[in-house]
Coordinates of C-alpha atoms in Angstrom, one line a residue:
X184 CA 112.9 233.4 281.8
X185 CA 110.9 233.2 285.0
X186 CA 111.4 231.1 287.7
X187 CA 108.6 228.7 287.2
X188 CA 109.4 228.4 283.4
X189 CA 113.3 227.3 284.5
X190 CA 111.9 224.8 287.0
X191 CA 109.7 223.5 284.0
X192 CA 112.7 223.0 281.5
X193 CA 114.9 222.0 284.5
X194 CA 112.4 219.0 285.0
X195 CA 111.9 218.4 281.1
X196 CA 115.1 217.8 280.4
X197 CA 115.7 215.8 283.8
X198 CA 113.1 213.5 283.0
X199 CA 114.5 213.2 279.3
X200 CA 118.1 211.9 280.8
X201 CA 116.5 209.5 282.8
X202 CA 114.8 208.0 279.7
X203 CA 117.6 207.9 277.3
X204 CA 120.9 207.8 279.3
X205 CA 120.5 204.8 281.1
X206 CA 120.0 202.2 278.3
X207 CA 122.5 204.6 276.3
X208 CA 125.1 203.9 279.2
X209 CA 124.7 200.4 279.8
X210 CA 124.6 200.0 276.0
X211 CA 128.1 201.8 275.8
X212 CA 129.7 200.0 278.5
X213 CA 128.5 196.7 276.8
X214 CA 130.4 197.8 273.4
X215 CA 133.3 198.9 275.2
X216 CA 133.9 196.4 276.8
X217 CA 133.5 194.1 273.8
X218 CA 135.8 196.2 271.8
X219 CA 138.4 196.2 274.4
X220 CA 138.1 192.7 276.4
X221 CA 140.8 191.4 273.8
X222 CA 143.3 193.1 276.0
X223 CA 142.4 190.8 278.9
X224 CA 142.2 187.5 276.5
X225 CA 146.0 188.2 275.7
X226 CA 146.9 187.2 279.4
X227 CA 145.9 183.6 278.2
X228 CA 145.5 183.5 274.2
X229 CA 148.9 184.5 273.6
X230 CA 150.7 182.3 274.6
X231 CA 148.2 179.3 274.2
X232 CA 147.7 180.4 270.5
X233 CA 151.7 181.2 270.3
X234 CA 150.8 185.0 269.3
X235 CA 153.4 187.7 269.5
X236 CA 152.7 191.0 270.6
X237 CA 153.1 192.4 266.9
X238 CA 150.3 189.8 265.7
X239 CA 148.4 191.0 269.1
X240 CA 148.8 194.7 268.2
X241 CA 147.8 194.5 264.5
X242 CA 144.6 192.0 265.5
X243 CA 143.8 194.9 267.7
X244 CA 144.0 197.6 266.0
X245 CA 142.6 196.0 262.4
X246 CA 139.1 196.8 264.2
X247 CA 139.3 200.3 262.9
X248 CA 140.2 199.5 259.5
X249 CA 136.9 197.7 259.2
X250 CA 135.2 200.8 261.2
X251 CA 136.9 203.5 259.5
X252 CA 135.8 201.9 256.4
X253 CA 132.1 202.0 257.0
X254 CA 131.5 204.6 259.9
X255 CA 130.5 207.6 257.5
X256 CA 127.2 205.5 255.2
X257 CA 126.8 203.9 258.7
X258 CA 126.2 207.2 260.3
X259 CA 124.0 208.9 257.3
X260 CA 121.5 205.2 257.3
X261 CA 121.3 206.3 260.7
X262 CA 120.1 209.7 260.4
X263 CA 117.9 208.9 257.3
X264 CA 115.9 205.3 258.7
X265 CA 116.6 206.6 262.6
X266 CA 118.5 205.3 266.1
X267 CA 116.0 203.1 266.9
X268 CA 116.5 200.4 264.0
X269 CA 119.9 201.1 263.4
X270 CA 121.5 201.4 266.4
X271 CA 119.9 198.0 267.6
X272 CA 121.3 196.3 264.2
X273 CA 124.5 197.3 265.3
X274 CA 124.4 195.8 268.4
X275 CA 122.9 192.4 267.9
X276 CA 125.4 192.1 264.8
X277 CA 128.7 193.0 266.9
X278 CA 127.5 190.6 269.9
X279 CA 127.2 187.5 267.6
X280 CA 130.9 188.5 266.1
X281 CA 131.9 189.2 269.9
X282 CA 131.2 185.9 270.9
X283 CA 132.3 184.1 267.7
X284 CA 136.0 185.6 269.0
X285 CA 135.9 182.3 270.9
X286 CA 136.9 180.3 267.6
X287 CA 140.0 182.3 266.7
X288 CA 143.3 180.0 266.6
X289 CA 145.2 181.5 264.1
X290 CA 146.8 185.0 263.2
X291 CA 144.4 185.0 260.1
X292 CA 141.3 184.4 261.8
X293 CA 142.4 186.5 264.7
X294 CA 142.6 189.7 262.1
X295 CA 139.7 188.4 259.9
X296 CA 137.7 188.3 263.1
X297 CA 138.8 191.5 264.2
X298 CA 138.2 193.0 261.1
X299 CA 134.6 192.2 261.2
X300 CA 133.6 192.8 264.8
X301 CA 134.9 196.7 263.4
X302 CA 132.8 196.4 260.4
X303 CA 129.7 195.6 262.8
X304 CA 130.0 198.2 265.2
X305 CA 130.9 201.2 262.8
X306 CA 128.4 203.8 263.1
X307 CA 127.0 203.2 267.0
X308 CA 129.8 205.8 268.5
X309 CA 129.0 208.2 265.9
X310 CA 125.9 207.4 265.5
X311 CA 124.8 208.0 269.4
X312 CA 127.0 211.6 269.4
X313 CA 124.2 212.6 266.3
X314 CA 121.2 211.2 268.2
X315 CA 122.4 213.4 271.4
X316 CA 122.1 216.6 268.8
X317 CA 118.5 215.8 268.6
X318 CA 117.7 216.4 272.0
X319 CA 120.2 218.4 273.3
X320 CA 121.1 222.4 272.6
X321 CA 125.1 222.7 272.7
X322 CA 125.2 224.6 276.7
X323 CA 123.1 220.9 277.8
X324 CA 125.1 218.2 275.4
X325 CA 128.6 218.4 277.1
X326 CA 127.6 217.4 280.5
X327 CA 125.2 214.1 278.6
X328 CA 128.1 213.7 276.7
X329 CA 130.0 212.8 278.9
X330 CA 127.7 210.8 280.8
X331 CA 127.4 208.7 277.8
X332 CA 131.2 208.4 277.9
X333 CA 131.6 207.5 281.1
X334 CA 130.7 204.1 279.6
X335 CA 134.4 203.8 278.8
X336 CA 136.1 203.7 282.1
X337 CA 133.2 202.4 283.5
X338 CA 133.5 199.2 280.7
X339 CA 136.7 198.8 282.7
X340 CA 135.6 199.0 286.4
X341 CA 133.2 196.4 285.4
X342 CA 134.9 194.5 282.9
X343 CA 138.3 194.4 284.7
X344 CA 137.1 192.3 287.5
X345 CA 134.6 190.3 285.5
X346 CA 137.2 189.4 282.7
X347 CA 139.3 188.3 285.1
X348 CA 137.4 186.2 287.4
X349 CA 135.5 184.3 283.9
X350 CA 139.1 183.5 282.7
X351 CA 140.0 182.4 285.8
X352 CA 137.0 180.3 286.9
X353 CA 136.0 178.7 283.9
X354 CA 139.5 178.0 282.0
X355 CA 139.0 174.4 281.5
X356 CA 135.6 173.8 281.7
X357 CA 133.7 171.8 278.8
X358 CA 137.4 171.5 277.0
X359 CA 137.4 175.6 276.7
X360 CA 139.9 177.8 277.4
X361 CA 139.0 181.2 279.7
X362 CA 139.6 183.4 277.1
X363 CA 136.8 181.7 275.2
X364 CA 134.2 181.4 277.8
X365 CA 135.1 185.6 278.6
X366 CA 134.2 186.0 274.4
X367 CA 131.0 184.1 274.1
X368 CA 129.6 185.3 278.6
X369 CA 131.0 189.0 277.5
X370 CA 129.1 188.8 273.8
X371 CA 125.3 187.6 274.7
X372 CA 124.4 190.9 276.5
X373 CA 125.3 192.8 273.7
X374 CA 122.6 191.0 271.6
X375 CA 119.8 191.1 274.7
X376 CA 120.6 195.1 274.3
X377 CA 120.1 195.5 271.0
X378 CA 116.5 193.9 270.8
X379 CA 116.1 196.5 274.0
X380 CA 117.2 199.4 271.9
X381 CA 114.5 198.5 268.7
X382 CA 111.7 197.9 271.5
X383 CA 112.4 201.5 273.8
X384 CA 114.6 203.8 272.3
X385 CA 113.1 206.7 269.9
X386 CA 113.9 208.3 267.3
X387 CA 113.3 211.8 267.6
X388 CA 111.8 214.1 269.7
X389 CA 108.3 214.3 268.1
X390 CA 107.8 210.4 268.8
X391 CA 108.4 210.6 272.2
X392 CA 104.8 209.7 273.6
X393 CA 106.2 209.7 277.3
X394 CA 106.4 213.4 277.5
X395 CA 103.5 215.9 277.1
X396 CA 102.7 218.6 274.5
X397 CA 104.4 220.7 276.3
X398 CA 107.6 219.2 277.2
X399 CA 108.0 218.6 273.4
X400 CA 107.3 221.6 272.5
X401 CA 109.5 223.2 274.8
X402 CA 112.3 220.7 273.2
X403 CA 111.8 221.3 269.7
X404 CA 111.8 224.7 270.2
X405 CA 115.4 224.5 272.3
X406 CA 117.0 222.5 269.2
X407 CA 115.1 224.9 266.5
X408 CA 116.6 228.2 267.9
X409 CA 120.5 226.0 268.4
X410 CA 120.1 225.1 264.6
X411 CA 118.9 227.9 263.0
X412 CA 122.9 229.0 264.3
X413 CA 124.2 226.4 262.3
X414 CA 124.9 225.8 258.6
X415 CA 123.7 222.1 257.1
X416 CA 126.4 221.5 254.4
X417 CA 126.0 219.3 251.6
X418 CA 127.9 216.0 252.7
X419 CA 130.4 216.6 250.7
X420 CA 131.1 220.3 251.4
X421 CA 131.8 218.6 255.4
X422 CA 133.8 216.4 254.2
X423 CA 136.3 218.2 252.7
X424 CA 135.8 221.2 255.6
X425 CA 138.8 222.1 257.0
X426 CA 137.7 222.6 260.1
X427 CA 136.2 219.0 260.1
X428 CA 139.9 218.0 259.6
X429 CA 141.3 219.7 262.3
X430 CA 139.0 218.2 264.5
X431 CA 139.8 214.8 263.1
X432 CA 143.6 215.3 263.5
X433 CA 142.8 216.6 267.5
X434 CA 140.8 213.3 268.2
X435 CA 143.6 211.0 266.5
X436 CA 145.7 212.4 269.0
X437 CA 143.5 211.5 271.9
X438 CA 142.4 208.2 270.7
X439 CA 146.2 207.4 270.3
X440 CA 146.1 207.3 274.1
X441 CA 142.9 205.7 275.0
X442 CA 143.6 202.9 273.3
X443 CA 147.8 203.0 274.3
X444 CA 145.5 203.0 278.1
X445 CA 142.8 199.8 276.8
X446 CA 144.5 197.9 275.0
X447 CA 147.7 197.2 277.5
X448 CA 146.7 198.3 280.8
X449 CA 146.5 194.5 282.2
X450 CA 149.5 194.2 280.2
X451 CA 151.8 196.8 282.3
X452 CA 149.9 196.1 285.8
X453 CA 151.4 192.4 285.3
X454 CA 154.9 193.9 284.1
X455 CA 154.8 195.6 287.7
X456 CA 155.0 191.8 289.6
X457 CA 151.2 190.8 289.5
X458 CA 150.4 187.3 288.0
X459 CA 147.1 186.3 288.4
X460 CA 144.5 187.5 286.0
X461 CA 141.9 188.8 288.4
X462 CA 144.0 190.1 290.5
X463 CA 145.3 192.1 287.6
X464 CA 141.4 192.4 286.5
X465 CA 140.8 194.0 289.4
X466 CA 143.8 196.7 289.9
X467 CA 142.7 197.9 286.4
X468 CA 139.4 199.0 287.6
X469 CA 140.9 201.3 289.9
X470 CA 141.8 204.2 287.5
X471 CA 138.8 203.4 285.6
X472 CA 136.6 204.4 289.0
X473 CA 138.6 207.6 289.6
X474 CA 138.0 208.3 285.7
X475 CA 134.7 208.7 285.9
X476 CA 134.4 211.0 288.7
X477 CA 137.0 213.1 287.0
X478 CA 135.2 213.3 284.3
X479 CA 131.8 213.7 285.5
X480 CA 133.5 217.0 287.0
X481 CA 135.1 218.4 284.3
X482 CA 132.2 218.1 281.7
X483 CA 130.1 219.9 285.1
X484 CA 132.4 222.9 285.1
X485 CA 133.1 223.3 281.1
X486 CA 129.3 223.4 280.6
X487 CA 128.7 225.9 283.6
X488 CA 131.8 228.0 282.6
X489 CA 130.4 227.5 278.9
X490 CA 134.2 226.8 278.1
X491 CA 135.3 224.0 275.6
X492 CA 139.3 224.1 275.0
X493 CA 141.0 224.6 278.1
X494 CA 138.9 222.0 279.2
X495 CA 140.1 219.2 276.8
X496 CA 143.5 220.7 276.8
X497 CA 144.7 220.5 280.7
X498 CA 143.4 216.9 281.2
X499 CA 145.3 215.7 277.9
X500 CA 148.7 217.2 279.5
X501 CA 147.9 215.5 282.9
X502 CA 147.2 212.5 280.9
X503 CA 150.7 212.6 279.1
X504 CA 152.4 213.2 282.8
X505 CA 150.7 210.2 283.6
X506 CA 151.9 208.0 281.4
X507 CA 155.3 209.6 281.8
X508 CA 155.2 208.5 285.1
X509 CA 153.8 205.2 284.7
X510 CA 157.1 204.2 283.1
X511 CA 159.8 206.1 285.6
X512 CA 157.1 204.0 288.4
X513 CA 157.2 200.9 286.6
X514 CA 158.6 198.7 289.0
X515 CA 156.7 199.6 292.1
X516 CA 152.9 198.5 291.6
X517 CA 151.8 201.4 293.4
X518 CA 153.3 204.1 292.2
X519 CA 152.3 202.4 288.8
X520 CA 149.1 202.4 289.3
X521 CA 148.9 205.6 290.6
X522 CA 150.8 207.1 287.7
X523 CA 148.3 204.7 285.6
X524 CA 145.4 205.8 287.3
X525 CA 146.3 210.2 286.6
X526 CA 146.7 208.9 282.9
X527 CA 143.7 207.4 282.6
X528 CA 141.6 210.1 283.8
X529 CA 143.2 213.0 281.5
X530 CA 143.2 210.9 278.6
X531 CA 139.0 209.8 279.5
X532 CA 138.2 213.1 280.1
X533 CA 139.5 214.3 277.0
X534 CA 136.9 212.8 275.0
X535 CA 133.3 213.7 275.5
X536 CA 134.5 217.0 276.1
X537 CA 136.2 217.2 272.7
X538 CA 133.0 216.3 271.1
X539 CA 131.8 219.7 272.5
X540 CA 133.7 221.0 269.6
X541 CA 132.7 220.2 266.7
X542 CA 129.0 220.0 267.1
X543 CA 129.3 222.9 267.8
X544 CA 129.1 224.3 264.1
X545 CA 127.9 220.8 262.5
X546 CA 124.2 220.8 261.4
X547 CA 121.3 218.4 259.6
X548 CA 122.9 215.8 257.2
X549 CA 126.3 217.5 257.3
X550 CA 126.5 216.4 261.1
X551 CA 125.8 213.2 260.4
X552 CA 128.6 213.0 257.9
X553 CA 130.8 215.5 259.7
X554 CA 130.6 213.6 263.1
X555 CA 131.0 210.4 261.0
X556 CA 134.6 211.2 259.5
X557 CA 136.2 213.2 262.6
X558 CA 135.5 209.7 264.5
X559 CA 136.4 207.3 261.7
X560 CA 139.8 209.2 260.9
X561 CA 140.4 209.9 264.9
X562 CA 140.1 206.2 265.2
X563 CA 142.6 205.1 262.8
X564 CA 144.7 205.8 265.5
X565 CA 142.9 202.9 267.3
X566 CA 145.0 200.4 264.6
X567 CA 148.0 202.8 265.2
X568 CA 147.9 202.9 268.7
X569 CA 148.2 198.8 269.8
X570 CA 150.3 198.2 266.9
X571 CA 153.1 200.2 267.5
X572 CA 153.0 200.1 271.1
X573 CA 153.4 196.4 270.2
X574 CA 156.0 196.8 267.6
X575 CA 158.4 199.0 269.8
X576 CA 157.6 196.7 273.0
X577 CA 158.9 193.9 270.9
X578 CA 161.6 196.1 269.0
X579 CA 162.9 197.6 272.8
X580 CA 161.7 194.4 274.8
X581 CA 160.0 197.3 277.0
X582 CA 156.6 199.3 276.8
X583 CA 158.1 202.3 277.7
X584 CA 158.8 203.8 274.3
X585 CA 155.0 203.4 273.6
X586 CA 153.9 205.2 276.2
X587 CA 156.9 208.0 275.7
X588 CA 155.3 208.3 272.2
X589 CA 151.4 208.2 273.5
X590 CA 152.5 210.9 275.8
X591 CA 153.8 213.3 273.0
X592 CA 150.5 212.6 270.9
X593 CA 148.2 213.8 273.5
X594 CA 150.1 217.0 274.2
X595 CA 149.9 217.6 270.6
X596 CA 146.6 217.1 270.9
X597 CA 146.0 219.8 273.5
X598 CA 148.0 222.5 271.6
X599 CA 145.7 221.6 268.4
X600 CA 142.7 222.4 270.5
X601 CA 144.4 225.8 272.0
X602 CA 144.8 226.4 268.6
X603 CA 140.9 226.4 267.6
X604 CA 139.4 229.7 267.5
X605 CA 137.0 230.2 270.9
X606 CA 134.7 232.0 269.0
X607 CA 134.1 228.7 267.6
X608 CA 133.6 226.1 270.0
X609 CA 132.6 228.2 273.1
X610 CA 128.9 228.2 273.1

């Protein structure tokens, strides 16, 4: 390829980023943060609802139940009707649930709740992972990848600071408690997004009007030559893949961790000696921040070195250190958070780069599918995680045993993924 025909694709595909990754980001960081912000309502709905962290960690993690359930038809609706209509459905349904969270004040509707705000959003994660396929050959998807996932820590820069300051300014005001204003203020821009998503976002490449014959053409033909590499399985030929499983049982692993991190992050920054809720707000946006550097880096390096497993592997080791650490540090905010903040990058940057892998060999319908399961089984572990986290804090009236066994998940996690053939993955 000639110089002028790099430049040319160079600027395609620039231009396509700046189209699609912004209101991809923002719409991430807006689910994120709606999925997670429960760990910031416990400061105050715990003990004003007279939870205990058992019924905290099961109303947490009963989201995936709900999401595992329906993540698979969710994802194949979305590859047969398209993003557009789909992907906004989910969103405007999961912000009127999100904000509905204001009305919980029992166990029952806590997990009910819960349950449903899992149901809502099954199939956008997925679903978004798919969409990337259609634009993006395999050497390209790793580094958008993970610009998509920065959402995550970047849910928690922003969301850290701003849960904290709503529950703190407007606990009390028109009879409601901060935990509900941060619900309902938290839940509205997820429905605003959604309507954004039906009015800009397209489906495929071929409706793009915004780019020229030639810039399409130049796309199609990159995604035709990845694709005509891959097999597209019958549905149910993925499902029972064993490769697709082994991916699955690498991502539970990870997600063990992410959500040990999200769901009781504020939870051991206010164990170290810090009581008010935005100051504790805003110490967890601190490893958040150097998360998405990290992993801006990482993704930059595996997709130049075209290299997929050391990549996920290292930073899920440095992640288990981490959390290692947190707990020897656990009495000296600093070295906490510092410990905290090396945790929280590994684990982040674990996870775009994982999806590397198995879209790597996933194609057409059985994609769809394929993608659909690994995430739905990888985040069962998002019920596992919180709830026995919970159950041994309350079993060892400490959070270090949670984070002793969230550190030996995700160093399983990285010798599964040293175990996957390179010939594989590495593309």
């Amino acid at each position: 390829m000639n110089e002028e025909a790099q430049a040319f694709e160079q600027a395609t595909y620039r231009k396509v980023a700046w189209r699609l990754m912004p209101l991809l980001l923002i719409c991430y960081i807006v689910a994120y943060l709606d999925r997670v912000n429960v760990g910031f309502a416990k400061l105050q709905m715990m003990q004003e609802l007279g939870f205990s962290d058992v019924i905290y960690g099961l109303g947490a993690g009963i989201f995936f139940i709900g999401y595992f359930i329906f993540e698979v038809p969710s994802n194949i609706i979305l590859h047969k009707i398209g993003a557009r209509v789909w992907i906004g459905r989910i969103m405007i349904t999961w912000g009127i649930l999100s904000a509905a969270m204001m009305y919980v004040s029992t166990p029952t509707s806590f997990y009910v709740m819960r349950f449903l705000l899992g149901v809502a959003e099954a199939g956008f994660f997925p679903g978004i992972i798919l969409y990337l396929t259609y634009w993006y050959p395999s050497q390209r998807r790793g580094h958008m990848t993970t610009v998509f996932m920065t959402g995550i820590p970047m849910a928690g820069v922003i969301g850290g600071p701003l849960s904290g300051a709503i529950m703190k300014m407007c606990d009390g005001l028109h009879g409601w408690a901060g935990w509900q204003w941060m619900f309902l203020l938290e839940g509205v821009p997820s429905i605003l997004l959604g309507l954004a998503v039906i009015a800009m976002l397209d489906d495929r490449i071929a409706d793009a009007k915004w780019l020229t014959e030639e810039e399409r053409a130049l796309l199609i033909e990159r995604i035709s030559e990845e694709e005509a590499q891959k097999e597209d399985a019958p549905v149910l030929k993925v499902l029972g893949s064993g490769r697709v499983w082994w991916m699955a049982s690498i991502y539970f692993t990870f997600v063990m961790g992410i959500y040990g991190i999200s769901f009781w992050l504020p939870t051991i920054i206010k164990a170290t000696g810090i009581a008010d809720a935005l100051q504790v707000g805003t110490l967890s946006a601190i490893p958040y921040a150097v998360a998405v550097a990290v992993m801006l880096a990482v993704a930059k390096r595996a997709d130049a070195q075209q290299e997929r497993r050391w990549h996920v592997a290292i930073p899920a080791v440095l992640g288990a250190i981490g959390l290692l650490l947190s707990v020897a540090w656990a009495k000296d905010t600093t070295l906490a958070l510092a410990a905290l903040t090396l945790a929280t990058a590994g684990i982040m940057t674990t996870l775009p780069l994982f999806w590397s892998l198995p879209t790597a060999f996933l194609a057409g319908t059985g994609a769809a599918a394929g993608i659909a399961m690994i995430n739905s089984l990888g985040n069962l572990a998002g019920f596992m995680s919180p709830y026995l986290v919970g159950w041994l804090k309350e079993a060892t009236a400490s959070t270090d045993t949670g984070m002793y066994m969230l550190a030996s998940c995700l160093v399983l996690g990285a010798i599964l993924t040293l175990l996957v053939p390179p010939q594989m993955v590495n593309k």
